[in-house]
């Protein structure tokens, strides 16, 4: 692998190549003698520069946006041998770790996973560069970067921009989906990789004409369960685009790649042991993966803890056992299944399912919804949606009992639904 | 929370579930109006949301209730 020096990074105020980016921090790096760093910054440009430097100089480390940085993380990083370079605005701070770290070749990914407590997952450049086998067949593209710096999904885009010729990256340095999309229009993005929630948010705010002002060739979805509803909505706007959805995790990497326009993946992939780089099996309704793109400390079959079901020869992912499956009065309920049904209602732009504690049944299902633009329901919206759920044969204990109407979709900075 | 408000909430819950509530009064038997466990659970959550705090609803309390007035008395007492 080598960095293609003329691939470009398109920022709001300037366009720069990787070779120019590296030159900008040569002076910074000459000051440091440690080999393992955590770089914390509010500047995408700085974070990208340090990622390139990690590769060129064979440093080990991680990068993260300064919004993610707090005292707990600071202590965790120092204890694990990361010296911290903090660049926020015009201020720079260097904190040397006194811990002797073991020699390794890892690039580290910070993830909160399902617990909200940061985990540091070791990868290599090889495991992060999951598109390596396709590097000669990907046409020139301008990718709009939507993910938070330092996350696994961000590295998927960045390694493409670094190692595959002709892949430019548009770095919006803005946080809302509409601001990011505008940056894409300004730089004429040809491709976007983001979450279903990112697209639901955009579909709510922008009309078809505005969305089509960007004639996208490639749309990739991941980071959250991808349902047929969102695939169909995106296809409707971009009939000529290639639409891909990917099942990935920080631990397992990009494991399952689907291009056929349908949710889930073919059940035949279980029998044929998946793809060249991934093997898939189901044990006790849970998805297990053996992947070549996994973190360095995971070399065996990995239980994703995602519950799956097979419907019409498609394997559909229903959600995590501990967060995606609820117990309502003794009945197991998939929150993703409920979400999928409700999203089929033409009035609904987004729904978040929230399980609340309650007496007798233990828990009940409630929902937060965002209605599509210009929707004026005739009658009580809770009754309308309750009746809809009954028409779709949702069992009583699965139908949300309280419906809260939100003005906009609550998104994290990594473009995932906050619920 | 007064009796009238609680009856309004029960009526709303029943109507949303497509159950008849035309003759709903404090003396209505819960079995007759088909007010079931999920309906109870929803009512408890809505009352807590209205009051802005958790109340001590237990399955044992609710198991002894036969009429709408039993619910109203319990909630009125618990919310003081």
CSV table of C-alpha atoms in Angstrom, one decimal:
chain,number,residue,atom,x,y,z
A,1,UNK,CA,0.0,0.0,0.0
A,2,UNK,CA,1.1,3.5,-0.7
A,3,UNK,CA,-0.6,6.9,-0.4
A,4,UNK,CA,-1.5,8.3,-3.8
A,5,UNK,CA,0.0,11.7,-3.4
A,6,UNK,CA,-2.2,13.5,-6.0
A,7,UNK,CA,-5.5,12.3,-4.6
A,8,UNK,CA,-7.3,15.3,-3.3
A,9,UNK,CA,-8.9,16.5,-0.1
A,10,UNK,CA,-11.6,19.1,-0.8
A,11,UNK,CA,-12.2,21.4,2.3
A,12,UNK,CA,-14.6,24.3,2.3
A,13,UNK,CA,-11.8,26.9,1.9
A,14,UNK,CA,-9.2,24.9,0.0
A,15,UNK,CA,-8.3,21.9,-2.0
A,16,UNK,CA,-5.1,20.0,-1.1
A,17,UNK,CA,-3.4,16.8,-2.0
A,18,UNK,CA,-2.2,14.2,0.4
A,19,UNK,CA,1.4,15.1,-0.3
A,20,UNK,CA,0.7,18.8,0.5
A,21,UNK,CA,-1.2,17.8,3.6
A,22,UNK,CA,1.8,15.7,4.9
A,23,UNK,CA,4.2,18.6,4.4
A,24,UNK,CA,2.0,20.8,6.6
A,25,UNK,CA,2.7,18.8,9.7
A,26,UNK,CA,6.3,17.7,9.0
A,27,UNK,CA,7.5,20.4,11.5
A,28,UNK,CA,5.0,19.2,14.2
A,29,UNK,CA,6.1,15.6,13.9
A,30,UNK,CA,9.8,16.4,14.1
A,31,UNK,CA,9.2,17.5,17.7
A,32,UNK,CA,7.9,14.2,18.9
A,33,UNK,CA,9.9,11.2,19.9
A,34,UNK,CA,7.1,8.8,21.0
A,35,UNK,CA,5.7,6.3,18.6
A,36,UNK,CA,2.1,5.9,19.9
A,37,UNK,CA,-0.2,8.9,19.8
A,38,UNK,CA,-3.8,9.9,20.3
A,39,UNK,CA,-4.5,13.0,18.3
A,40,UNK,CA,-7.4,15.1,19.4
A,41,UNK,CA,-8.6,18.0,17.3
A,42,UNK,CA,-11.5,20.1,16.1
A,43,UNK,CA,-10.0,20.2,12.7
A,44,UNK,CA,-10.7,17.5,10.1
A,45,UNK,CA,-7.6,18.7,8.2
A,46,UNK,CA,-5.3,18.1,11.2
A,47,UNK,CA,-6.8,14.7,11.9
A,48,UNK,CA,-6.4,13.6,8.3
A,49,UNK,CA,-2.8,14.9,8.3
A,50,UNK,CA,-1.9,12.8,11.3
A,51,UNK,CA,-3.6,9.7,9.9
A,52,UNK,CA,-1.4,10.1,6.8
A,53,UNK,CA,1.6,10.7,9.1
A,54,UNK,CA,0.8,7.5,11.1
A,55,UNK,CA,1.1,5.6,7.9
A,56,UNK,CA,4.1,7.3,6.4
A,57,UNK,CA,6.2,7.2,9.6
A,58,UNK,CA,4.9,3.9,10.9
A,59,UNK,CA,3.5,5.5,14.1
A,60,UNK,CA,0.8,3.8,16.0
A,61,UNK,CA,-2.2,5.7,17.2
A,62,UNK,CA,-5.7,6.9,17.0
A,63,UNK,CA,-7.5,10.1,16.0
A,64,UNK,CA,-10.7,11.6,17.5
A,65,UNK,CA,-12.6,14.8,17.3
A,66,UNK,CA,-12.2,17.0,20.3
A,67,UNK,CA,-16.0,16.8,21.0
A,68,UNK,CA,-15.4,13.2,22.1
A,69,UNK,CA,-12.5,14.0,24.5
A,70,UNK,CA,-13.0,14.1,28.2
A,71,UNK,CA,-11.1,13.4,31.4
A,72,UNK,CA,-12.1,9.7,31.5
A,73,UNK,CA,-10.9,9.2,27.9
A,74,UNK,CA,-7.7,11.2,28.7
A,75,UNK,CA,-6.8,8.8,31.6
A,76,UNK,CA,-7.7,5.7,29.6
A,77,UNK,CA,-5.4,6.8,26.7
A,78,UNK,CA,-2.5,7.7,28.9
A,79,UNK,CA,-2.8,4.4,30.9
A,80,UNK,CA,-2.7,2.5,27.6
A,81,UNK,CA,0.5,4.2,26.5
A,82,UNK,CA,-0.9,6.9,24.1
A,83,UNK,CA,0.8,10.2,24.3
A,84,UNK,CA,-1.8,12.9,23.5
A,85,UNK,CA,-1.5,15.6,20.9
A,86,UNK,CA,-4.4,18.0,21.4
A,87,UNK,CA,-4.9,20.7,18.8
A,88,UNK,CA,-8.1,22.8,19.3
A,89,UNK,CA,-8.3,26.1,17.6
A,90,UNK,CA,-4.9,27.8,17.9
A,91,UNK,CA,-4.0,25.9,21.0
A,92,UNK,CA,-1.7,22.9,21.1
A,93,UNK,CA,-1.0,20.7,24.0
A,94,UNK,CA,1.2,17.6,24.3
A,95,UNK,CA,0.8,15.1,27.1
A,96,UNK,CA,3.4,12.4,27.3
A,97,UNK,CA,2.3,9.0,28.5
A,98,UNK,CA,4.6,7.4,31.1
A,99,UNK,CA,3.3,3.9,30.4
A,100,UNK,CA,5.6,1.8,28.3
A,101,UNK,CA,3.4,0.4,25.5
A,102,UNK,CA,4.1,-2.9,23.8
A,103,UNK,CA,5.4,-2.8,20.3
A,104,UNK,CA,2.6,-3.3,17.8
A,105,UNK,CA,1.6,-2.0,14.4
A,106,UNK,CA,-1.9,-0.9,15.2
A,107,UNK,CA,-4.2,1.8,14.2
A,108,UNK,CA,-6.7,2.2,16.9
A,109,UNK,CA,-10.4,2.9,16.5
A,110,UNK,CA,-12.4,4.5,19.3
A,111,UNK,CA,-15.9,3.2,19.6
A,112,UNK,CA,-18.6,3.5,22.2
A,113,UNK,CA,-20.2,0.4,21.0
A,114,UNK,CA,-23.6,-0.4,22.6
A,115,UNK,CA,-22.6,0.5,26.2
A,116,UNK,CA,-21.6,4.1,25.6
A,117,UNK,CA,-18.3,3.4,27.4
A,118,UNK,CA,-15.3,4.0,25.0
A,119,UNK,CA,-13.5,1.0,23.7
A,120,UNK,CA,-10.2,1.1,21.9
A,121,UNK,CA,-10.1,-1.5,19.1
A,122,UNK,CA,-6.8,-2.3,17.4
A,123,UNK,CA,-6.7,-2.7,13.6
A,124,UNK,CA,-4.0,-2.7,11.0
A,125,UNK,CA,-3.8,-0.8,7.8
A,126,UNK,CA,-4.6,-4.0,6.0
A,127,UNK,CA,-7.7,-4.8,8.1
A,128,UNK,CA,-8.9,-1.2,7.7
A,129,UNK,CA,-8.4,-1.1,3.9
A,130,UNK,CA,-11.2,-3.5,3.2
A,131,UNK,CA,-11.5,-2.4,-0.5
A,132,UNK,CA,-7.9,-3.4,-1.2
A,133,UNK,CA,-9.0,-6.2,-3.5
A,134,UNK,CA,-11.1,-3.8,-5.6
A,135,UNK,CA,-8.5,-1.0,-5.8
A,136,UNK,CA,-7.9,-1.5,-9.5
A,137,UNK,CA,-11.6,-1.6,-10.5
A,138,UNK,CA,-13.0,1.5,-8.7
A,139,UNK,CA,-13.6,4.4,-11.0
A,140,UNK,CA,-12.5,7.9,-10.1
A,141,UNK,CA,-14.9,9.4,-7.6
A,142,UNK,CA,-15.4,12.3,-5.2
A,143,UNK,CA,-16.6,10.9,-1.9
A,144,UNK,CA,-18.5,13.1,0.5
A,145,UNK,CA,-17.2,12.3,4.0
A,146,UNK,CA,-20.2,12.2,6.5
A,147,UNK,CA,-18.8,10.1,9.3
A,148,UNK,CA,-17.1,11.4,12.5
A,149,UNK,CA,-13.3,11.4,12.3
A,150,UNK,CA,-11.6,8.4,13.9
A,151,UNK,CA,-14.6,6.0,13.6
A,152,UNK,CA,-14.4,2.7,11.6
A,153,UNK,CA,-16.7,4.0,8.9
A,154,UNK,CA,-14.6,7.2,8.5
A,155,UNK,CA,-11.5,5.0,8.1
A,156,UNK,CA,-13.2,3.1,5.3
A,157,UNK,CA,-13.5,6.4,3.3
A,158,UNK,CA,-10.1,7.7,4.3
A,159,UNK,CA,-8.2,4.5,3.4
A,160,UNK,CA,-9.9,4.7,0.0
A,161,UNK,CA,-8.9,8.3,-0.4
A,162,UNK,CA,-5.3,7.4,0.6
A,163,UNK,CA,-4.7,4.2,-1.2
A,164,UNK,CA,-6.9,4.0,-4.3
A,165,UNK,CA,-5.9,6.2,-7.2
A,166,UNK,CA,-8.5,8.8,-8.2
A,167,UNK,CA,-10.5,8.8,-5.0
A,168,UNK,CA,-11.0,12.4,-3.7
A,169,UNK,CA,-12.6,13.1,-0.4
A,170,UNK,CA,-14.9,16.1,0.3
A,171,UNK,CA,-14.5,17.2,4.0
A,172,UNK,CA,-17.4,19.4,4.9
A,173,UNK,CA,-16.2,20.3,8.4
A,174,UNK,CA,-19.8,20.9,9.1
A,175,UNK,CA,-22.1,18.8,11.3
A,176,UNK,CA,-25.7,18.7,10.1
A,177,UNK,CA,-26.7,16.5,7.2
A,178,UNK,CA,-28.0,19.4,5.2
A,179,UNK,CA,-24.7,21.4,5.7
A,180,UNK,CA,-22.7,18.3,4.6
A,181,UNK,CA,-24.9,17.8,1.6
A,182,UNK,CA,-24.5,21.4,0.5
A,183,UNK,CA,-20.7,20.9,0.8
A,184,UNK,CA,-21.2,17.9,-1.5
A,185,UNK,CA,-23.1,20.1,-4.0
A,186,UNK,CA,-20.3,22.8,-3.8
A,187,UNK,CA,-17.7,20.2,-4.7
A,188,UNK,CA,-19.9,18.1,-7.0
A,189,UNK,CA,-19.7,14.8,-5.0
A,190,UNK,CA,-20.2,11.7,-7.1
A,191,UNK,CA,-20.5,9.3,-4.1
A,192,UNK,CA,-21.8,9.3,-0.6
A,193,UNK,CA,-21.4,6.8,2.2
A,194,UNK,CA,-23.6,7.3,5.2
A,195,UNK,CA,-26.3,6.0,7.5
A,196,UNK,CA,-30.1,5.5,6.8
A,197,UNK,CA,-30.8,8.2,9.4
A,198,UNK,CA,-28.6,10.7,7.4
A,199,UNK,CA,-30.8,10.0,4.4
A,200,UNK,CA,-34.1,10.1,6.3
A,201,UNK,CA,-33.0,13.5,7.7
A,202,UNK,CA,-32.2,14.8,4.2
A,203,UNK,CA,-35.4,13.4,2.7
A,204,UNK,CA,-37.4,15.3,5.3
A,205,UNK,CA,-35.6,18.6,4.7
A,206,UNK,CA,-34.9,18.7,1.0
A,207,UNK,CA,-37.1,18.1,-1.9
A,208,UNK,CA,-36.4,15.8,-4.9
A,209,UNK,CA,-35.1,18.6,-7.1
A,210,UNK,CA,-32.6,19.7,-4.4
A,211,UNK,CA,-31.5,16.1,-3.8
A,212,UNK,CA,-31.1,15.4,-7.5
A,213,UNK,CA,-29.0,18.5,-8.0
A,214,UNK,CA,-26.2,16.0,-7.0
A,215,UNK,CA,-26.2,13.3,-9.6
A,216,UNK,CA,-24.7,10.6,-7.4
A,217,UNK,CA,-23.1,7.5,-9.0
A,218,UNK,CA,-22.6,5.6,-5.8
A,219,UNK,CA,-24.6,5.6,-2.6
A,220,UNK,CA,-23.5,3.4,0.2
A,221,UNK,CA,-25.4,2.8,3.5
A,222,UNK,CA,-24.3,1.4,6.7
A,223,UNK,CA,-23.8,2.0,10.4
A,224,UNK,CA,-27.5,1.1,11.2
A,225,UNK,CA,-30.0,-1.5,10.1
A,226,UNK,CA,-30.9,-0.8,6.5
A,227,UNK,CA,-34.5,-1.5,5.7
A,228,UNK,CA,-36.3,-1.8,2.4
A,229,UNK,CA,-38.2,1.4,2.9
A,230,UNK,CA,-35.1,3.6,2.9
A,231,UNK,CA,-33.6,1.7,0.0
A,232,UNK,CA,-36.7,2.2,-2.1
A,233,UNK,CA,-36.9,5.9,-1.2
A,234,UNK,CA,-33.3,6.5,-2.2
A,235,UNK,CA,-33.8,4.5,-5.4
A,236,UNK,CA,-36.8,6.6,-6.2
A,237,UNK,CA,-34.6,9.8,-6.1
A,238,UNK,CA,-31.5,8.3,-7.7
A,239,UNK,CA,-32.7,5.6,-10.2
A,240,UNK,CA,-29.4,5.5,-12.0
A,241,UNK,CA,-27.1,5.2,-8.9
A,242,UNK,CA,-25.5,2.1,-7.6
A,243,UNK,CA,-26.8,1.6,-4.1
A,244,UNK,CA,-24.9,-0.6,-1.7
A,245,UNK,CA,-25.4,-1.4,1.9
A,246,UNK,CA,-22.8,-2.8,4.2
A,247,UNK,CA,-23.0,-4.7,7.5
A,248,UNK,CA,-19.9,-3.6,9.5
A,249,UNK,CA,-18.7,-3.2,13.0
A,250,UNK,CA,-15.5,-1.7,14.5
A,251,UNK,CA,-14.6,-5.2,15.7
A,252,UNK,CA,-15.4,-7.2,12.5
A,253,UNK,CA,-14.8,-4.6,9.9
A,254,UNK,CA,-16.9,-4.3,6.7
A,255,UNK,CA,-18.2,-7.9,6.6
A,256,UNK,CA,-21.3,-8.1,4.4
A,257,UNK,CA,-21.7,-6.0,1.2
A,258,UNK,CA,-25.0,-6.1,-0.6
A,259,UNK,CA,-25.7,-4.5,-4.0
A,260,UNK,CA,-29.0,-6.1,-5.1
A,261,UNK,CA,-31.2,-3.3,-3.7
A,262,UNK,CA,-32.9,-5.5,-1.1
A,263,UNK,CA,-32.6,-5.3,2.7
A,264,UNK,CA,-30.7,-8.0,4.5
A,265,UNK,CA,-28.6,-10.5,2.5
A,266,UNK,CA,-29.2,-13.7,0.6
A,267,UNK,CA,-29.6,-16.8,2.9
A,268,UNK,CA,-27.5,-18.6,0.2
A,269,UNK,CA,-24.5,-16.7,1.5
A,270,UNK,CA,-24.7,-18.8,4.7
A,271,UNK,CA,-24.5,-22.0,2.8
A,272,UNK,CA,-21.7,-20.8,0.5
A,273,UNK,CA,-19.8,-19.4,3.4
A,274,UNK,CA,-20.3,-15.8,2.4
A,275,UNK,CA,-17.8,-14.0,0.3
A,276,UNK,CA,-14.0,-14.5,-0.2
A,277,UNK,CA,-13.2,-12.5,2.9
A,278,UNK,CA,-16.1,-13.2,5.1
A,279,UNK,CA,-17.8,-16.4,6.5
A,280,UNK,CA,-21.2,-16.1,8.0
A,281,UNK,CA,-23.3,-18.4,10.2
A,282,UNK,CA,-26.3,-18.3,12.5
A,283,UNK,CA,-26.3,-19.9,15.9
A,284,UNK,CA,-29.3,-19.6,18.2
A,285,UNK,CA,-30.7,-16.8,15.9
A,286,UNK,CA,-27.5,-14.8,16.4
A,287,UNK,CA,-25.2,-13.7,13.6
A,288,UNK,CA,-21.6,-15.0,13.7
A,289,UNK,CA,-18.9,-13.7,11.4
A,290,UNK,CA,-15.4,-14.7,10.6
A,291,UNK,CA,-13.8,-11.8,8.7
A,292,UNK,CA,-10.4,-11.0,7.2
A,293,UNK,CA,-11.1,-7.4,8.0
A,294,UNK,CA,-11.5,-7.9,11.8
A,295,UNK,CA,-9.6,-6.2,14.5
A,296,UNK,CA,-6.2,-7.6,15.3
A,297,UNK,CA,-7.3,-9.2,18.5
A,298,UNK,CA,-10.1,-11.1,16.9
A,299,UNK,CA,-9.0,-14.0,14.7
A,300,UNK,CA,-11.8,-16.5,15.3
A,301,UNK,CA,-15.6,-16.6,14.8
A,302,UNK,CA,-17.2,-13.5,16.4
A,303,UNK,CA,-20.6,-13.4,17.8
A,304,UNK,CA,-22.1,-10.1,16.7
A,305,UNK,CA,-25.0,-10.6,19.1
A,306,UNK,CA,-27.3,-9.3,16.4
A,307,UNK,CA,-30.5,-11.3,16.2
A,308,UNK,CA,-31.5,-12.3,12.7
A,309,UNK,CA,-34.4,-13.9,11.0
A,310,UNK,CA,-34.7,-15.6,7.6
A,311,UNK,CA,-37.7,-14.4,5.5
A,312,UNK,CA,-38.1,-15.4,1.9
A,313,UNK,CA,-34.5,-16.5,1.6
A,314,UNK,CA,-33.2,-13.2,3.0
A,315,UNK,CA,-31.4,-12.9,6.3
A,316,UNK,CA,-32.7,-9.8,8.0
A,317,UNK,CA,-31.0,-8.2,11.0
A,318,UNK,CA,-33.3,-7.5,13.9
A,319,UNK,CA,-31.0,-5.8,16.3
A,320,UNK,CA,-28.8,-6.5,19.3
A,321,UNK,CA,-30.0,-9.0,22.0
A,322,UNK,CA,-29.5,-6.5,24.8
A,323,UNK,CA,-30.6,-3.3,23.1
A,324,UNK,CA,-32.7,-4.3,20.1
A,325,UNK,CA,-34.9,-7.0,21.6
A,326,UNK,CA,-37.4,-6.2,24.4
A,327,UNK,CA,-39.4,-8.4,26.7
A,328,UNK,CA,-42.9,-7.2,27.0
A,329,UNK,CA,-45.0,-9.3,29.4
A,330,UNK,CA,-42.9,-12.4,28.6
A,331,UNK,CA,-43.0,-11.8,24.8
A,332,UNK,CA,-39.8,-11.1,22.9
A,333,UNK,CA,-40.1,-8.2,20.6
A,334,UNK,CA,-37.7,-6.9,17.9
A,335,UNK,CA,-37.5,-3.2,18.0
A,336,UNK,CA,-36.1,-3.1,14.4
A,337,UNK,CA,-39.1,-5.1,13.2
A,338,UNK,CA,-41.5,-2.6,14.8
A,339,UNK,CA,-39.5,0.3,13.3
A,340,UNK,CA,-39.6,-1.3,9.9
A,341,UNK,CA,-43.4,-1.7,10.0
A,342,UNK,CA,-44.0,1.9,11.1
A,343,UNK,CA,-41.6,3.3,8.5
A,344,UNK,CA,-43.9,1.8,5.9
A,345,UNK,CA,-46.6,4.3,6.8
A,346,UNK,CA,-46.5,7.1,4.1
A,347,UNK,CA,-46.8,9.8,6.8
A,348,UNK,CA,-43.7,8.8,8.7
A,349,UNK,CA,-40.2,10.1,8.0
A,350,UNK,CA,-38.5,8.5,11.0
A,351,UNK,CA,-39.3,6.5,14.0
A,352,UNK,CA,-37.4,5.6,17.2
A,353,UNK,CA,-38.7,2.9,19.4
A,354,UNK,CA,-38.2,3.4,23.1
A,355,UNK,CA,-38.9,0.7,25.7
A,356,UNK,CA,-40.3,2.1,28.9
A,357,UNK,CA,-40.5,0.4,32.3
A,358,UNK,CA,-44.1,-0.2,33.5
A,359,UNK,CA,-45.9,-2.3,36.1
A,360,UNK,CA,-47.6,-5.6,35.2
A,361,UNK,CA,-46.1,-6.0,31.8
A,362,UNK,CA,-42.6,-5.0,33.0
A,363,UNK,CA,-42.1,-2.8,29.9
A,364,UNK,CA,-44.2,-1.2,27.2
A,365,UNK,CA,-43.3,0.0,23.7
A,366,UNK,CA,-43.4,3.8,23.0
A,367,UNK,CA,-42.4,5.6,19.8
A,368,UNK,CA,-40.9,8.9,18.8
A,369,UNK,CA,-41.8,9.9,15.3
A,370,UNK,CA,-41.1,12.6,12.8
A,371,UNK,CA,-43.7,13.1,10.2
A,372,UNK,CA,-43.0,13.9,6.6
A,373,UNK,CA,-43.2,17.5,5.4
A,374,UNK,CA,-46.6,19.0,4.9
A,375,UNK,CA,-48.4,16.1,6.5
A,376,UNK,CA,-51.6,17.2,8.3
A,377,UNK,CA,-53.2,14.1,9.7
A,378,UNK,CA,-56.9,13.9,9.7
A,379,UNK,CA,-57.7,12.8,13.2
A,380,UNK,CA,-55.7,11.8,16.2
A,381,UNK,CA,-52.3,10.8,15.0
A,382,UNK,CA,-51.8,8.2,17.8
A,383,UNK,CA,-55.0,6.5,16.8
A,384,UNK,CA,-54.1,6.6,13.1
A,385,UNK,CA,-50.7,5.0,13.7
A,386,UNK,CA,-52.1,2.5,16.2
A,387,UNK,CA,-54.7,1.4,13.6
A,388,UNK,CA,-52.0,1.2,11.0
A,389,UNK,CA,-49.9,-1.1,13.1
A,390,UNK,CA,-53.0,-3.3,13.7
A,391,UNK,CA,-53.6,-3.5,9.9
A,392,UNK,CA,-50.0,-4.6,9.5
A,393,UNK,CA,-50.7,-7.4,12.0
A,394,UNK,CA,-48.4,-6.2,14.7
A,395,UNK,CA,-49.2,-8.0,17.9
A,396,UNK,CA,-50.8,-5.9,20.7
A,397,UNK,CA,-47.6,-5.9,22.8
A,398,UNK,CA,-45.5,-4.6,19.9
A,399,UNK,CA,-47.7,-1.6,19.1
A,400,UNK,CA,-46.4,1.6,20.6
A,401,UNK,CA,-48.6,2.8,23.4
A,402,UNK,CA,-47.4,6.4,23.5
A,403,UNK,CA,-46.4,8.3,20.4
A,404,UNK,CA,-44.3,11.5,20.7
A,405,UNK,CA,-44.1,13.7,17.7
A,406,UNK,CA,-40.7,15.3,17.2
A,407,UNK,CA,-39.8,18.3,15.0
A,408,UNK,CA,-36.6,16.8,13.6
A,409,UNK,CA,-34.7,13.5,13.6
A,410,UNK,CA,-32.4,13.3,16.6
A,411,UNK,CA,-28.9,12.4,15.1
A,412,UNK,CA,-25.6,11.8,16.7
A,413,UNK,CA,-22.5,13.5,15.2
A,414,UNK,CA,-21.8,10.1,13.5
A,415,UNK,CA,-25.1,10.4,11.7
A,416,UNK,CA,-26.9,7.7,13.6
A,417,UNK,CA,-30.3,8.0,15.3
A,418,UNK,CA,-29.8,9.0,18.9
A,419,UNK,CA,-32.2,6.2,20.0
B,1,UNK,CA,-54.6,14.3,39.6
B,2,UNK,CA,-58.4,14.4,39.8
B,3,UNK,CA,-60.9,11.7,39.0
B,4,UNK,CA,-62.2,13.5,35.9
B,5,UNK,CA,-58.7,13.7,34.4
B,6,UNK,CA,-58.0,10.0,35.1
B,7,UNK,CA,-61.3,9.0,33.5
B,8,UNK,CA,-60.4,11.1,30.4
B,9,UNK,CA,-57.1,9.3,30.1
B,10,UNK,CA,-58.8,5.9,30.4
B,11,UNK,CA,-61.3,6.9,27.8
B,12,UNK,CA,-58.5,8.0,25.5
B,13,UNK,CA,-56.7,4.8,25.9
B,14,UNK,CA,-59.8,2.7,25.2
B,15,UNK,CA,-60.7,4.8,22.2
B,16,UNK,CA,-57.2,4.4,20.7
B,17,UNK,CA,-57.5,0.7,21.0
B,18,UNK,CA,-60.9,0.7,19.3
B,19,UNK,CA,-62.8,-0.2,22.5
B,20,UNK,CA,-66.1,1.3,23.3
B,21,UNK,CA,-66.1,4.0,26.1
B,22,UNK,CA,-69.4,5.6,25.6
B,23,UNK,CA,-70.8,4.5,29.0
B,24,UNK,CA,-67.6,4.9,30.9
B,25,UNK,CA,-68.1,6.0,34.5
B,26,UNK,CA,-66.2,5.7,37.8
B,27,UNK,CA,-68.4,2.7,38.6
B,28,UNK,CA,-67.6,0.9,35.3
B,29,UNK,CA,-66.1,-2.6,35.9
B,30,UNK,CA,-62.6,-2.9,34.4
B,31,UNK,CA,-63.5,-6.3,33.0
B,32,UNK,CA,-66.6,-4.9,31.3
B,33,UNK,CA,-64.7,-2.1,29.5
B,34,UNK,CA,-61.9,-4.6,28.6
B,35,UNK,CA,-59.3,-2.6,30.4
B,36,UNK,CA,-56.3,-5.0,30.3
B,37,UNK,CA,-52.7,-5.2,31.4
B,38,UNK,CA,-51.2,-3.2,28.5
B,39,UNK,CA,-53.9,-0.5,29.0
B,40,UNK,CA,-52.9,-0.4,32.7
B,41,UNK,CA,-49.3,-0.1,31.8
B,42,UNK,CA,-50.0,2.8,29.4
B,43,UNK,CA,-52.2,4.6,31.9
B,44,UNK,CA,-49.5,4.4,34.6
B,45,UNK,CA,-46.9,5.8,32.2
B,46,UNK,CA,-49.2,8.6,31.1
B,47,UNK,CA,-50.0,9.5,34.7
B,48,UNK,CA,-46.3,9.6,35.5
B,49,UNK,CA,-45.6,11.8,32.5
B,50,UNK,CA,-48.4,14.2,33.5
B,51,UNK,CA,-47.1,14.4,37.0
B,52,UNK,CA,-43.4,14.5,36.0
B,53,UNK,CA,-42.4,11.8,38.5
B,54,UNK,CA,-42.6,8.0,39.1
B,55,UNK,CA,-45.3,6.6,41.2
B,56,UNK,CA,-45.3,3.4,43.1
B,57,UNK,CA,-47.5,1.3,40.9
B,58,UNK,CA,-47.2,-2.4,41.7
B,59,UNK,CA,-48.8,-5.4,40.1
B,60,UNK,CA,-50.2,-6.2,43.5
B,61,UNK,CA,-52.0,-2.8,43.9
B,62,UNK,CA,-53.4,-3.2,40.4
B,63,UNK,CA,-54.5,-6.8,40.8
B,64,UNK,CA,-57.0,-5.8,43.5
B,65,UNK,CA,-58.7,-3.1,41.4
B,66,UNK,CA,-62.1,-4.0,40.0
B,67,UNK,CA,-63.6,-0.7,39.0
B,68,UNK,CA,-62.5,2.6,37.4
B,69,UNK,CA,-63.0,4.3,40.8
B,70,UNK,CA,-60.5,1.9,42.4
B,71,UNK,CA,-57.9,3.2,39.9
B,72,UNK,CA,-58.9,6.8,40.4
B,73,UNK,CA,-58.6,6.5,44.2
B,74,UNK,CA,-55.2,4.8,44.0
B,75,UNK,CA,-53.8,7.4,41.6
B,76,UNK,CA,-55.2,10.3,43.5
B,77,UNK,CA,-53.7,8.9,46.7
B,78,UNK,CA,-50.3,8.0,45.2
B,79,UNK,CA,-49.9,11.4,43.5
B,80,UNK,CA,-50.3,13.5,46.6
